[in-house]
Each structure stands twice: as structure tokens, then as C-alpha cells.
Amino acid sequence: MMTNTYLPLVGGVARSVSTFAEEYRKQRHKVLVVAPTFEGRPPPKRYESYVERVPAIQNFNGSDFSVCLPMAGALNERLDSFQADIIHAHHPFLLGATALRVGASKNVPVVFTHHTRYEDYTHYVPFDSPAFREVAVNLSTQFANLCDGVIAPSESIATMIKERGVESPVKVVPTGIDIKAFSSGDGRGMRKKLKIPDDAFVVGHLGRLAAEKNLEYLAGAVGIFLKINPGARFLVVGSGPAEETVRAALTREGVADRLHLAGKLTGPRLAAAYHAMDVFAFASMSETQGLVLAEAMAAGLPVVALDAPGAREVLKDGVNGIQLPADAEVQTFAKALTQLHDDPAMRETCAMAARETANVFSKERCAKMALDFYAEVRRGTLRQRKEIEQSPWGTLVERLGVEWRLITERADAVVSALMV
């Protein structure tokens, strides 16, 4: 599994890779995760035992992300000794390109998970522009077509990438969650730690505090809600460059003193934070799956969110929460929160349905779906791999072909964007 983001970075892709890797290992599969180095507290040794770290530039362009440097010789040696049956790329660039090269060298099929709408993240590079966003779309589409199979984390994303021109076999496989871990938690203890009264109504949110998460909108809506409901609080789990955006929005409404920033949380502390909430609020339009929504639902939380890819696969309006139109005004979002605040019976009904919804996203079920797709891809590429294996120059020709396709596809992506 080759990824440009991984633990200790807390984010959707990192959590997806770690969740699948751990579940595969529990099912007696061998896993090697190739990921960049990150500054900060190192992950537990039990995770690092199957991770190969690549040197990387830290905090690229002021972000939390690392940019991988070219692979070291030691990494090649470890990959050579690891007898992979499948190579799973989690990004279409950097280590994603490396995944294609390794796949060609080892005559192993490559699967790619289209985790992200990459055009929503181009603000992390200094030369962001409409043309560059088009390049991001073209690059991810063309990379997908260089792979033997593509995983989409939601039906919305599967439909989108097919419309953009992805022709490789596509399978919808959400990232699984640990139902048992999130079904219980010391919410009261978390409230005490954060100085939130036991009887306060708590609106919660979890995620990276970044521009692409639509946090100015969310904080504006929650600010209006808090102003209407003096006893309510806002609990935010996560950190990032948009923290001040959240604080400023609540300050404008005069309710910043009821904002509780918990920072990054994992494990039991994360579960406790979910259980300290009464409702979960989410306004991101850039998600490709509703991972945090599923986690919140496993904790029995009704959800209020905007209609967007990923979220619509998890949230059912009037069943396990309230889904609002993508263009809903902040006042409308605030009214939805007030509706759940004022109707305990509705909250309880939605909470019961939320727990049932979460079961569909169990990590065991999702891991089996991914493993079944791996097997399907191996069967579909068997004849081609045998032909390459039997040819004395097969592997070399395949490797040169990958390099040529990477060069030409990238050039085409740039040219196509500039001609729009």
C-alpha cells in the first residue's frame, strides 16, 4: 500500500490506509505500507513494524503534508523481498507513480483508490489557478486508467470518475470503521475535561481545520444556533490552518466563549469526544466518503450535513439526521440544528437509525469487499501477466511502457487544461 499521507498525520486517507492495513493483518494477510516520514509524535511501534518510511520535505507550503523525495535504495531492497500479490496506490502522484513502476517491475497488478476530488486541494500549491485545477482532474483520471482497477469510496465518486473518463474497472468500497470502538465512550469524562456542563446541548464536528472543509459556513451556522440557544456549546475535534476561521465566525456572533477546541484525538479519546456530543454537524463539499459521519452514527449521533458526495451515501434525511441542499443558507443549517435541539424524540429516533446505518460500514465488511476486488483484478490480469512472465524482455518492456505512459499522460493533462 503506497500512500503520500499516513500516521501520525490525522486525515481521511491516512485513517483509511491504517484501517485497511490493520484489518488485512487481522485476517492473516501480509501488508507493507510505504509512506513518507512526518514530524511529530511517532505512531505506536505495532503500526511501524510493517511501514517503510520515505524521506520527505516537511510541512509543504505551510500545510501539514509531507512531499516525498525520490525513493532510497534501501526501500527498493525491502520491496524486492516483499512478495506482493497486489500493489495498492492511494494517490495519483509521487508514491502513486512509484506504485506503477514497482508494479511493472514485479509484474503485479496495481489498484488505485480515488480518495479525493484533487481539484479541491490545489490551494496547497503556490501556483493554484483554474487551469491547474483542470490539470489535477486530468492527472487523476489518466492515472486511474493506467491502473488495473480503481476503488471509489462512494457511489457519488464512482459516477463522477466514470463521467470524467475512467475506463478501468471501478468498485465502490467505503473505508470501514470500528463499530465496537465508537459504540461506547466516556463522553461525560470528556465534557469534564473540556469544562462543558453535563446538561449542555453540544453540537460537534470532527476533521482537519482546513479551507476545503467549508468551515466558515459551518462555524457561521453554528454561531447563529448558539446565539439562539444560550445553553448550547460547540465541540470541534481536529486542528489545522483554518482554526482561526472558526474562532472568528463565532466571535462575530458573540459566542466564542462557548467554543471548545479539543485538538487532534485518536483511539478512546476520539470515541469519548463523539459521546460528548448531542448532534454532529458537517458542511464539507469536498469529501469523497462520509467516514466521520459513519463514526458519529456508530456513536449514536444524529447528523446535520449538506448534500454532497460521500455524505449522501451515509445520511438519509429524516431517518438518521437532516440533509440540507448544497446551497442552503447558514440560517437554514442553524434551524436544522435547532429542530434537533427542540425535539428529543426525533433525536432518539435518528440515533437508533444512525447506529443501524453505521453497521453497513464495519471495517470487517469493507475489508472483505476490497480483498474480493483484489482477487477480481488478479483474475482479470492473469493472462497478461503470464505473457509478460514468459517473455524474456517482458518485464523490461512493461517498465519502459509505464515510464512512457506516465510522461505522455502528464503532458496530455497539462495541454488539455491549457486548451480549455
Coordinates of N, CA and C in Angstrom, one line a residue, residues 125-353:
V125 N -0.8 24.4 -3.3 CA 0.4 24.7 -4.1 C 0.4 26.1 -4.5
P126 N 1.6 26.7 -4.6 CA 1.7 28.2 -4.8 C 1.2 28.7 -6.1
F127 N 1.1 27.8 -7.1 CA 0.6 28.3 -8.4 C -0.8 27.8 -8.8
D128 N -1.7 27.8 -7.8 CA -3.1 27.4 -7.9 C -3.7 28.4 -9.0
S129 N -4.6 27.7 -9.8 CA -5.3 28.5 -10.8 C -6.4 27.6 -11.4
P130 N -7.4 28.1 -12.1 CA -8.4 27.3 -12.7 C -7.8 26.2 -13.6
A131 N -6.7 26.6 -14.4 CA -6.1 25.7 -15.3 C -5.4 24.6 -14.5
F132 N -4.8 24.9 -13.4 CA -4.1 23.9 -12.6 C -5.1 22.9 -12.0
R133 N -6.3 23.4 -11.6 CA -7.3 22.5 -11.1 C -7.8 21.6 -12.2
E134 N -7.8 22.1 -13.4 CA -8.2 21.2 -14.5 C -7.1 20.1 -14.7
V135 N -5.8 20.5 -14.5 CA -4.7 19.6 -14.6 C -4.9 18.5 -13.6
A136 N -5.3 18.9 -12.3 CA -5.5 17.9 -11.3 C -6.5 16.9 -11.6
V137 N -7.6 17.3 -12.2 CA -8.7 16.4 -12.7 C -8.2 15.5 -13.7
N138 N -7.5 16.0 -14.7 CA -7.0 15.2 -15.8 C -5.9 14.2 -15.4
L139 N -5.0 14.6 -14.5 CA -4.0 13.7 -14.0 C -4.6 12.5 -13.2
S140 N -5.5 12.8 -12.4 CA -6.1 11.7 -11.6 C -6.9 10.7 -12.4
T141 N -7.6 11.3 -13.5 CA -8.3 10.4 -14.4 C -7.4 9.5 -15.2
Q142 N -6.4 10.1 -15.7 CA -5.4 9.4 -16.6 C -4.6 8.4 -15.7
F143 N -4.3 8.8 -14.5 CA -3.6 7.8 -13.6 C -4.5 6.6 -13.4
A144 N -5.8 6.8 -13.1 CA -6.7 5.7 -12.9 C -6.7 4.8 -14.1
N145 N -6.6 5.3 -15.3 CA -6.6 4.5 -16.5 C -5.3 3.7 -16.7
L146 N -4.3 4.1 -16.0 CA -3.0 3.4 -16.0 C -3.0 2.2 -15.0
C147 N -4.0 2.2 -14.1 CA -4.1 1.1 -13.1 C -5.0 0.0 -13.6
D148 N -4.9 -1.1 -12.9 CA -5.7 -2.3 -13.3 C -7.1 -2.4 -12.7
G149 N -7.3 -1.5 -11.7 CA -8.5 -1.4 -11.0 C -8.6 -0.2 -10.2
V150 N -9.8 0.4 -10.0 CA -10.0 1.6 -9.2 C -11.0 1.4 -8.2
I151 N -10.7 1.8 -7.0 CA -11.7 1.8 -5.9 C -12.2 3.2 -5.7
A152 N -13.5 3.3 -5.6 CA -14.2 4.6 -5.3 C -14.8 4.4 -3.9
P153 N -14.6 5.4 -3.0 CA -15.1 5.3 -1.7 C -16.6 5.5 -1.5
S154 N -17.3 5.9 -2.6 CA -18.7 6.1 -2.6 C -19.3 6.0 -4.0
E155 N -20.6 5.8 -4.1 CA -21.3 5.8 -5.4 C -21.1 7.1 -6.1
S156 N -21.2 8.2 -5.4 CA -21.1 9.5 -6.0 C -19.8 9.7 -6.7
I157 N -18.7 9.2 -6.1 CA -17.4 9.4 -6.7 C -17.2 8.4 -7.8
A158 N -17.8 7.2 -7.7 CA -17.7 6.2 -8.8 C -18.4 6.8 -10.1
T159 N -19.5 7.4 -9.9 CA -20.2 8.1 -11.0 C -19.4 9.2 -11.6
M160 N -18.9 10.0 -10.7 CA -18.1 11.2 -11.2 C -16.9 10.8 -12.0
I161 N -16.1 9.8 -11.5 CA -14.9 9.5 -12.2 C -15.2 8.8 -13.5
K162 N -16.3 8.0 -13.6 CA -16.6 7.4 -14.9 C -17.0 8.5 -15.9
E163 N -17.7 9.5 -15.4 CA -18.1 10.6 -16.3 C -16.9 11.4 -16.8
R164 N -15.8 11.4 -16.0 CA -14.6 12.1 -16.4 C -13.7 11.3 -17.3
G165 N -14.1 10.0 -17.5 CA -13.4 9.2 -18.5 C -12.6 8.0 -17.9
V166 N -12.8 7.7 -16.7 CA -12.1 6.5 -16.1 C -12.7 5.2 -16.7
E167 N -11.9 4.4 -17.4 CA -12.3 3.2 -18.1 C -11.9 1.9 -17.4
S168 N -10.9 2.0 -16.4 CA -10.5 0.9 -15.7 C -11.7 0.4 -14.8
P169 N -11.7 -0.9 -14.5 CA -12.8 -1.5 -13.7 C -12.9 -0.7 -12.3
V170 N -14.1 -0.3 -12.0 CA -14.3 0.5 -10.8 C -15.2 -0.3 -9.8
K171 N -14.8 -0.2 -8.5 CA -15.5 -0.9 -7.5 C -15.7 0.1 -6.3
V172 N -17.0 0.2 -5.8 CA -17.2 1.0 -4.7 C -16.9 0.3 -3.4
V173 N -16.0 0.8 -2.6 CA -15.6 0.2 -1.3 C -15.3 1.3 -0.3
P174 N -16.3 1.6 0.6 CA -16.0 2.6 1.6 C -14.9 2.2 2.6
T175 N -14.3 3.2 3.2 CA -13.4 2.9 4.3 C -14.2 2.4 5.5
G176 N -13.8 1.3 6.1 CA -14.6 0.7 7.2 C -14.3 1.4 8.5
I177 N -15.1 1.3 9.5 CA -14.9 1.9 10.8 C -15.0 0.8 11.8
D178 N -14.5 1.0 13.0 CA -14.5 0.1 14.1 C -15.8 0.3 14.9
I179 N -16.8 -0.4 14.6 CA -18.1 -0.2 15.2 C -18.1 -0.3 16.7
K180 N -17.4 -1.3 17.2 CA -17.3 -1.5 18.6 C -16.6 -0.4 19.3
A181 N -15.5 0.1 18.7 CA -14.7 1.2 19.3 C -15.5 2.5 19.5
F182 N -16.4 2.8 18.5 CA -17.1 4.0 18.5 C -18.5 3.9 19.2
S183 N -19.0 2.7 19.5 CA -20.3 2.5 20.1 C -20.3 2.9 21.5
S184 N -19.2 3.0 22.2 CA -19.1 3.4 23.6 C -18.0 4.4 23.8
G185 N -18.1 5.2 24.8 CA -17.0 6.2 25.1 C -17.4 7.0 26.3
D186 N -16.4 7.5 27.0 CA -16.6 8.3 28.2 C -16.9 9.7 27.9
G187 N -18.1 10.0 27.4 CA -18.5 11.3 27.0 C -18.5 12.3 28.2
R188 N -19.0 11.8 29.3 CA -19.1 12.6 30.5 C -17.7 13.1 30.9
G189 N -16.7 12.1 30.9 CA -15.4 12.4 31.3 C -14.7 13.5 30.3
M190 N -15.0 13.3 29.0 CA -14.5 14.3 28.0 C -15.1 15.7 28.3
R191 N -16.4 15.7 28.6 CA -17.0 17.0 28.9 C -16.4 17.7 30.1
K192 N -16.1 16.8 31.1 CA -15.5 17.4 32.3 C -14.1 17.9 32.0
K193 N -13.4 17.2 31.2 CA -12.0 17.7 30.8 C -12.1 19.0 30.1
L194 N -13.0 19.2 29.2 CA -13.2 20.4 28.4 C -14.0 21.4 29.0
K195 N -14.5 21.2 30.3 CA -15.3 22.1 31.0 C -16.6 22.4 30.3
I196 N -17.2 21.4 29.8 CA -18.6 21.5 29.2 C -19.6 21.0 30.2
P197 N -20.6 21.8 30.6 CA -21.6 21.3 31.6 C -22.3 20.0 31.1
D198 N -22.6 19.2 32.1 CA -23.3 17.9 31.8 C -24.6 18.2 31.0
D199 N -25.3 19.3 31.4 CA -26.7 19.5 30.8 C -26.6 20.4 29.5
A200 N -25.4 20.7 29.0 CA -25.3 21.5 27.8 C -25.7 20.7 26.6
F201 N -26.3 21.3 25.6 CA -26.5 20.6 24.3 C -25.3 20.9 23.5
V202 N -24.6 19.9 23.0 CA -23.4 20.0 22.3 C -23.5 19.7 20.8
V203 N -23.2 20.6 20.0 CA -23.0 20.4 18.6 C -21.5 20.1 18.3
G204 N -21.3 19.0 17.7 CA -19.9 18.5 17.5 C -19.5 18.5 16.0
H205 N -18.2 18.6 15.8 CA -17.6 18.5 14.5 C -16.2 17.9 14.6
L206 N -15.9 17.1 13.6 CA -14.5 16.5 13.6 C -14.0 16.6 12.2
G207 N -12.7 16.9 12.1 CA -12.0 16.9 10.8 C -10.8 17.9 10.8
R208 N -10.0 17.8 9.7 CA -8.9 18.8 9.6 C -9.6 20.2 9.5
L209 N -9.0 21.1 10.2 CA -9.5 22.5 10.1 C -8.8 23.2 8.9
A210 N -9.3 23.0 7.7 CA -8.7 23.5 6.5 C -9.8 24.1 5.6
A211 N -9.3 24.9 4.7 CA -10.2 25.7 3.8 C -11.2 24.8 3.1
E212 N -10.7 23.6 2.6 CA -11.6 22.8 1.8 C -12.8 22.2 2.5
K213 N -12.8 22.3 3.9 CA -13.8 21.7 4.7 C -15.0 22.6 4.9
N214 N -15.1 23.8 4.2 CA -16.2 24.7 4.3 C -16.5 25.1 5.7
L215 N -15.5 25.4 6.5 CA -15.6 25.7 7.9 C -16.2 27.1 8.2
E216 N -15.9 28.1 7.3 CA -16.5 29.4 7.6 C -18.0 29.3 7.5
Y217 N -18.6 28.5 6.6 CA -20.0 28.3 6.5 C -20.5 27.6 7.8
L218 N -19.8 26.5 8.2 CA -20.3 25.7 9.3 C -20.2 26.5 10.6
A219 N -19.1 27.2 10.8 CA -19.0 28.0 12.0 C -20.0 29.1 12.1
G220 N -20.3 29.7 10.9 CA -21.3 30.7 10.9 C -22.7 30.2 11.3
A221 N -23.0 29.0 10.7 CA -24.3 28.4 11.1 C -24.4 28.0 12.6
V222 N -23.3 27.4 13.1 CA -23.3 27.0 14.5 C -23.4 28.2 15.4
G223 N -22.7 29.3 14.9 CA -22.7 30.6 15.7 C -24.1 31.1 15.9
I224 N -24.9 31.1 14.8 CA -26.3 31.5 14.8 C -27.1 30.6 15.8
F225 N -26.8 29.3 15.7 CA -27.5 28.4 16.6 C -27.2 28.7 18.1
L226 N -25.9 28.9 18.4 CA -25.5 29.1 19.7 C -26.1 30.4 20.3
K227 N -26.3 31.4 19.4 CA -26.8 32.7 19.8 C -28.3 32.5 20.2
I228 N -29.0 31.6 19.5 CA -30.4 31.4 19.7 C -30.6 30.5 21.0
N229 N -29.6 29.6 21.2 CA -29.7 28.7 22.3 C -28.5 28.9 23.3
P230 N -28.7 29.7 24.3 CA -27.7 30.1 25.2 C -27.0 29.0 26.0
G231 N -27.6 27.9 26.2 CA -27.0 26.8 26.9 C -26.2 25.8 26.1
A232 N -26.2 26.1 24.7 CA -25.5 25.1 23.8 C -24.0 25.4 23.7
R233 N -23.3 24.4 23.3 CA -21.8 24.5 23.1 C -21.4 23.9 21.7
F234 N -20.2 24.3 21.3 CA -19.7 23.8 20.0 C -18.3 23.1 20.3
L235 N -18.3 21.8 20.1 CA -17.1 21.0 20.3 C -16.5 20.6 19.0
V236 N -15.2 21.1 18.7 CA -14.5 20.8 17.5 C -13.3 19.9 17.8
V237 N -13.2 18.8 17.1 CA -12.1 17.9 17.2 C -11.3 18.0 15.9
G238 N -10.0 18.3 16.1 CA -9.1 18.4 14.9 C -8.3 19.7 15.0
S239 N -7.4 19.9 14.1 CA -6.6 21.1 14.1 C -6.2 21.4 12.7
G240 N -5.7 22.6 12.4 CA -5.3 23.0 11.1 C -5.3 24.5 10.9
P241 N -4.9 24.9 9.7 CA -4.8 26.3 9.5 C -6.1 27.2 9.5
A242 N -7.2 26.5 9.5 CA -8.5 27.3 9.5 C -9.1 27.4 10.9
E243 N -8.3 27.1 11.9 CA -8.8 27.2 13.3 C -9.3 28.6 13.6
E244 N -8.5 29.6 13.1 CA -8.8 31.0 13.4 C -10.1 31.4 12.6
T245 N -10.4 30.7 11.5 CA -11.6 31.0 10.7 C -12.8 30.6 11.6
V246 N -12.7 29.5 12.3 CA -13.8 29.0 13.1 C -14.0 30.0 14.3
R247 N -12.9 30.4 14.9 CA -13.0 31.2 16.1 C -13.6 32.6 15.7
A248 N -13.1 33.1 14.5 CA -13.6 34.4 14.1 C -15.1 34.5 13.8
A249 N -15.6 33.4 13.2 CA -17.0 33.3 12.9 C -17.9 33.3 14.2
L250 N -17.4 32.6 15.2 CA -18.2 32.6 16.5 C -18.0 33.9 17.2
T251 N -16.9 34.5 17.1 CA -16.6 35.9 17.7 C -17.6 36.9 17.1
R252 N -17.9 36.8 15.8 CA -18.8 37.8 15.2 C -20.2 37.6 15.8
E253 N -20.6 36.4 16.2 CA -21.9 36.2 16.8 C -21.9 36.4 18.3
G254 N -20.7 36.7 18.9 CA -20.6 36.9 20.3 C -20.7 35.6 21.1
V255 N -20.3 34.5 20.6 CA -20.4 33.2 21.3 C -19.1 32.4 21.3
A256 N -18.0 33.1 21.1 CA -16.7 32.4 21.0 C -16.3 31.7 22.3
D257 N -16.9 32.2 23.4 CA -16.6 31.6 24.7 C -17.3 30.2 24.9
R258 N -18.1 29.9 24.0 CA -18.8 28.5 24.0 C -18.2 27.6 23.0
L259 N -17.0 27.9 22.4 CA -16.3 27.1 21.5 C -15.3 26.3 22.3
H260 N -15.2 24.9 22.1 CA -14.3 24.1 22.7 C -13.5 23.3 21.7
L261 N -12.2 23.7 21.6 CA -11.3 23.1 20.6 C -10.5 21.9 21.3
A262 N -10.8 20.7 20.9 CA -10.2 19.6 21.5 C -8.8 19.1 20.9
G263 N -8.5 19.7 19.7 CA -7.3 19.3 19.0 C -7.5 17.9 18.4
K264 N -6.3 17.3 18.0 CA -6.4 16.0 17.3 C -6.6 14.9 18.4
L265 N -7.5 14.0 18.2 CA -7.8 12.9 19.1 C -7.8 11.6 18.3
T266 N -7.4 10.6 18.9 CA -7.4 9.2 18.4 C -7.9 8.2 19.4
G267 N -8.2 7.0 19.0 CA -8.5 6.0 20.0 C -9.6 6.3 20.9
P268 N -9.5 5.8 22.2 CA -10.6 6.0 23.1 C -11.0 7.5 23.4
R269 N -10.0 8.4 23.2 CA -10.3 9.8 23.4 C -11.2 10.3 22.3
L270 N -11.0 9.8 21.1 CA -11.8 10.2 20.0 C -13.2 9.7 20.2
A271 N -13.4 8.5 20.6 CA -14.7 7.9 20.9 C -15.4 8.7 22.0
A272 N -14.6 9.1 23.0 CA -15.2 9.8 24.1 C -15.7 11.2 23.6
A273 N -15.0 11.8 22.7 CA -15.4 13.1 22.1 C -16.7 13.0 21.4
Y274 N -16.9 11.9 20.6 CA -18.2 11.7 19.9 C -19.3 11.6 20.9
H275 N -19.0 10.8 22.0 CA -20.1 10.6 23.0 C -20.3 11.8 23.9
A276 N -19.5 12.8 23.8 CA -19.7 14.1 24.5 C -20.6 15.0 23.7
M277 N -21.0 14.6 22.4 CA -21.8 15.4 21.5 C -23.2 14.9 21.6
D278 N -24.2 15.8 21.2 CA -25.6 15.5 21.1 C -26.0 15.4 19.6
V279 N -25.3 16.1 18.7 CA -25.6 16.1 17.3 C -24.3 16.4 16.6
F280 N -24.1 15.8 15.4 CA -22.9 16.0 14.6 C -23.2 16.9 13.4
A281 N -22.4 18.0 13.2 CA -22.6 18.9 12.1 C -21.5 18.9 11.1
F282 N -21.8 18.9 9.8 CA -20.8 18.7 8.8 C -21.2 19.5 7.6
A283 N -20.3 20.3 7.0 CA -20.7 21.1 5.9 C -19.7 21.0 4.7
S284 N -18.7 20.1 4.8 CA -17.8 19.9 3.7 C -18.4 19.5 2.4
M285 N -17.9 20.1 1.3 CA -18.4 19.7 0.0 C -17.3 18.9 -0.8
S286 N -16.2 18.7 -0.1 CA -15.0 18.1 -0.8 C -14.8 16.7 -0.5
E287 N -15.6 16.1 0.4 CA -15.4 14.7 0.8 C -15.8 13.7 -0.3
T288 N -15.1 12.6 -0.3 CA -15.5 11.6 -1.2 C -16.2 10.4 -0.5
Q289 N -16.2 10.5 0.8 CA -16.9 9.5 1.6 C -17.3 10.1 2.9
G290 N -18.3 9.5 3.6 CA -18.8 10.1 4.8 C -18.2 9.3 6.0
L291 N -16.9 9.2 6.1 CA -16.2 8.4 7.1 C -16.5 8.9 8.5
V292 N -16.4 10.2 8.7 CA -16.6 10.8 10.1 C -18.1 10.7 10.4
L293 N -19.0 10.8 9.4 CA -20.4 10.7 9.6 C -20.7 9.3 10.1
A294 N -20.1 8.3 9.5 CA -20.3 6.9 9.9 C -19.9 6.7 11.3
E295 N -18.7 7.3 11.7 CA -18.2 7.1 13.0 C -19.2 7.8 14.0
A296 N -19.6 9.0 13.7 CA -20.6 9.7 14.5 C -21.8 8.9 14.7
M297 N -22.3 8.3 13.6 CA -23.5 7.4 13.7 C -23.3 6.2 14.6
A298 N -22.1 5.6 14.5 CA -21.8 4.5 15.4 C -21.9 4.9 16.8
A299 N -21.6 6.1 17.1 CA -21.7 6.7 18.5 C -23.2 7.1 18.8
G300 N -24.1 6.9 17.9 CA -25.5 7.2 18.1 C -25.8 8.6 17.9
L301 N -25.1 9.3 17.1 CA -25.4 10.8 16.9 C -26.2 11.0 15.6
P302 N -27.3 11.8 15.7 CA -27.9 12.3 14.5 C -27.0 13.3 13.8
V303 N -27.1 13.4 12.5 CA -26.2 14.2 11.7 C -27.0 15.3 11.0
V304 N -26.4 16.5 11.0 CA -26.9 17.6 10.1 C -25.8 17.9 9.1
A305 N -26.1 17.8 7.8 CA -25.0 18.0 6.8 C -25.6 18.5 5.5
L306 N -24.7 19.0 4.7 CA -25.1 19.4 3.3 C -25.1 18.3 2.4
D307 N -26.0 18.3 1.4 CA -26.0 17.3 0.4 C -24.7 17.4 -0.5
A308 N -23.8 16.4 -0.4 CA -22.6 16.4 -1.1 C -22.1 15.0 -1.3
P309 N -21.2 14.8 -2.3 CA -20.6 13.4 -2.5 C -20.1 12.8 -1.1
G310 N -20.3 11.6 -0.9 CA -19.9 11.0 0.3 C -20.9 11.0 1.4
A311 N -21.3 12.2 1.7 CA -22.3 12.4 2.8 C -23.6 11.8 2.4
R312 N -24.0 11.9 1.1 CA -25.3 11.4 0.7 C -25.4 9.9 0.8
E313 N -24.3 9.2 0.8 CA -24.3 7.8 0.9 C -24.6 7.3 2.3
V314 N -24.4 8.2 3.3 CA -24.5 7.8 4.7 C -25.7 8.4 5.3
L315 N -26.0 9.7 5.0 CA -27.1 10.4 5.6 C -28.4 10.3 4.8
K316 N -29.4 9.9 5.5 CA -30.8 9.8 4.9 C -31.7 10.8 5.7
D317 N -32.1 11.8 4.9 CA -32.9 12.9 5.5 C -34.1 12.4 6.2
G318 N -34.3 12.8 7.5 CA -35.4 12.5 8.3 C -35.4 11.1 8.9
V319 N -34.3 10.4 8.6 CA -34.1 9.0 9.1 C -33.0 9.0 10.2
N320 N -31.8 9.3 9.8 CA -30.7 9.3 10.7 C -30.1 10.7 10.9
G321 N -30.9 11.7 10.5 CA -30.4 13.1 10.6 C -31.2 14.0 9.6
I322 N -30.6 15.1 9.4 CA -31.2 16.1 8.4 C -30.2 16.4 7.4
Q323 N -30.6 16.2 6.1 CA -29.7 16.6 5.0 C -30.3 17.8 4.3
L324 N -29.5 18.8 4.1 CA -29.9 20.1 3.6 C -29.3 20.2 2.1
P325 N -30.0 21.0 1.3 CA -29.4 21.3 0.0 C -28.0 21.9 0.0
A326 N -27.3 21.6 -1.0 CA -25.9 22.1 -1.0 C -25.8 23.6 -0.9
D327 N -26.8 24.3 -1.4 CA -26.8 25.7 -1.4 C -27.6 26.3 -0.3
A328 N -27.9 25.5 0.7 CA -28.7 26.0 1.9 C -28.0 27.2 2.6
E329 N -28.7 28.2 3.0 CA -28.1 29.3 3.7 C -27.7 28.9 5.1
V330 N -26.8 29.7 5.7 CA -26.4 29.3 7.1 C -27.6 29.3 8.1
Q331 N -28.5 30.2 7.9 CA -29.7 30.3 8.7 C -30.5 29.0 8.7
T332 N -30.6 28.4 7.5 CA -31.3 27.1 7.3 C -30.6 26.0 8.1
F333 N -29.3 26.0 8.0 CA -28.5 25.0 8.7 C -28.7 25.2 10.2
A334 N -28.7 26.4 10.7 CA -28.9 26.7 12.1 C -30.3 26.2 12.6
K335 N -31.3 26.4 11.7 CA -32.7 26.0 12.0 C -32.7 24.4 12.2
A336 N -32.0 23.7 11.3 CA -32.0 22.3 11.4 C -31.4 21.8 12.7
L337 N -30.3 22.5 13.2 CA -29.7 22.2 14.5 C -30.8 22.5 15.6
T338 N -31.5 23.6 15.5 CA -32.5 23.9 16.5 C -33.6 22.9 16.5
Q339 N -34.0 22.4 15.3 CA -35.0 21.4 15.2 C -34.7 20.1 16.1
L340 N -33.4 19.7 15.9 CA -33.0 18.5 16.7 C -32.8 18.9 18.2
H341 N -32.4 20.1 18.5 CA -32.3 20.6 19.9 C -33.7 20.6 20.6
D342 N -34.7 21.0 19.8 CA -36.0 21.1 20.4 C -36.8 19.9 20.5
D343 N -36.4 18.8 19.8 CA -37.2 17.6 19.6 C -36.4 16.4 20.1
P344 N -36.4 16.1 21.4 CA -35.6 14.9 21.9 C -36.1 13.6 21.3
A345 N -37.4 13.5 21.0 CA -37.9 12.2 20.4 C -37.4 12.0 19.0
M346 N -37.2 13.1 18.3 CA -36.6 13.0 16.9 C -35.2 12.6 17.0
R347 N -34.5 13.2 18.0 CA -33.1 12.9 18.2 C -32.9 11.4 18.5
E348 N -33.8 10.9 19.4 CA -33.6 9.4 19.7 C -34.0 8.5 18.6
T349 N -35.0 8.9 17.8 CA -35.3 8.1 16.6 C -34.2 8.1 15.6
C350 N -33.6 9.3 15.4 CA -32.5 9.4 14.4 C -31.3 8.6 15.0
A351 N -31.1 8.7 16.3 CA -29.9 8.0 16.9 C -30.0 6.5 16.7
M352 N -31.2 5.9 16.8 CA -31.4 4.5 16.6 C -31.1 4.1 15.1
A353 N -31.6 4.9 14.2 CA -31.4 4.6 12.8 C -29.9 4.8 12.5

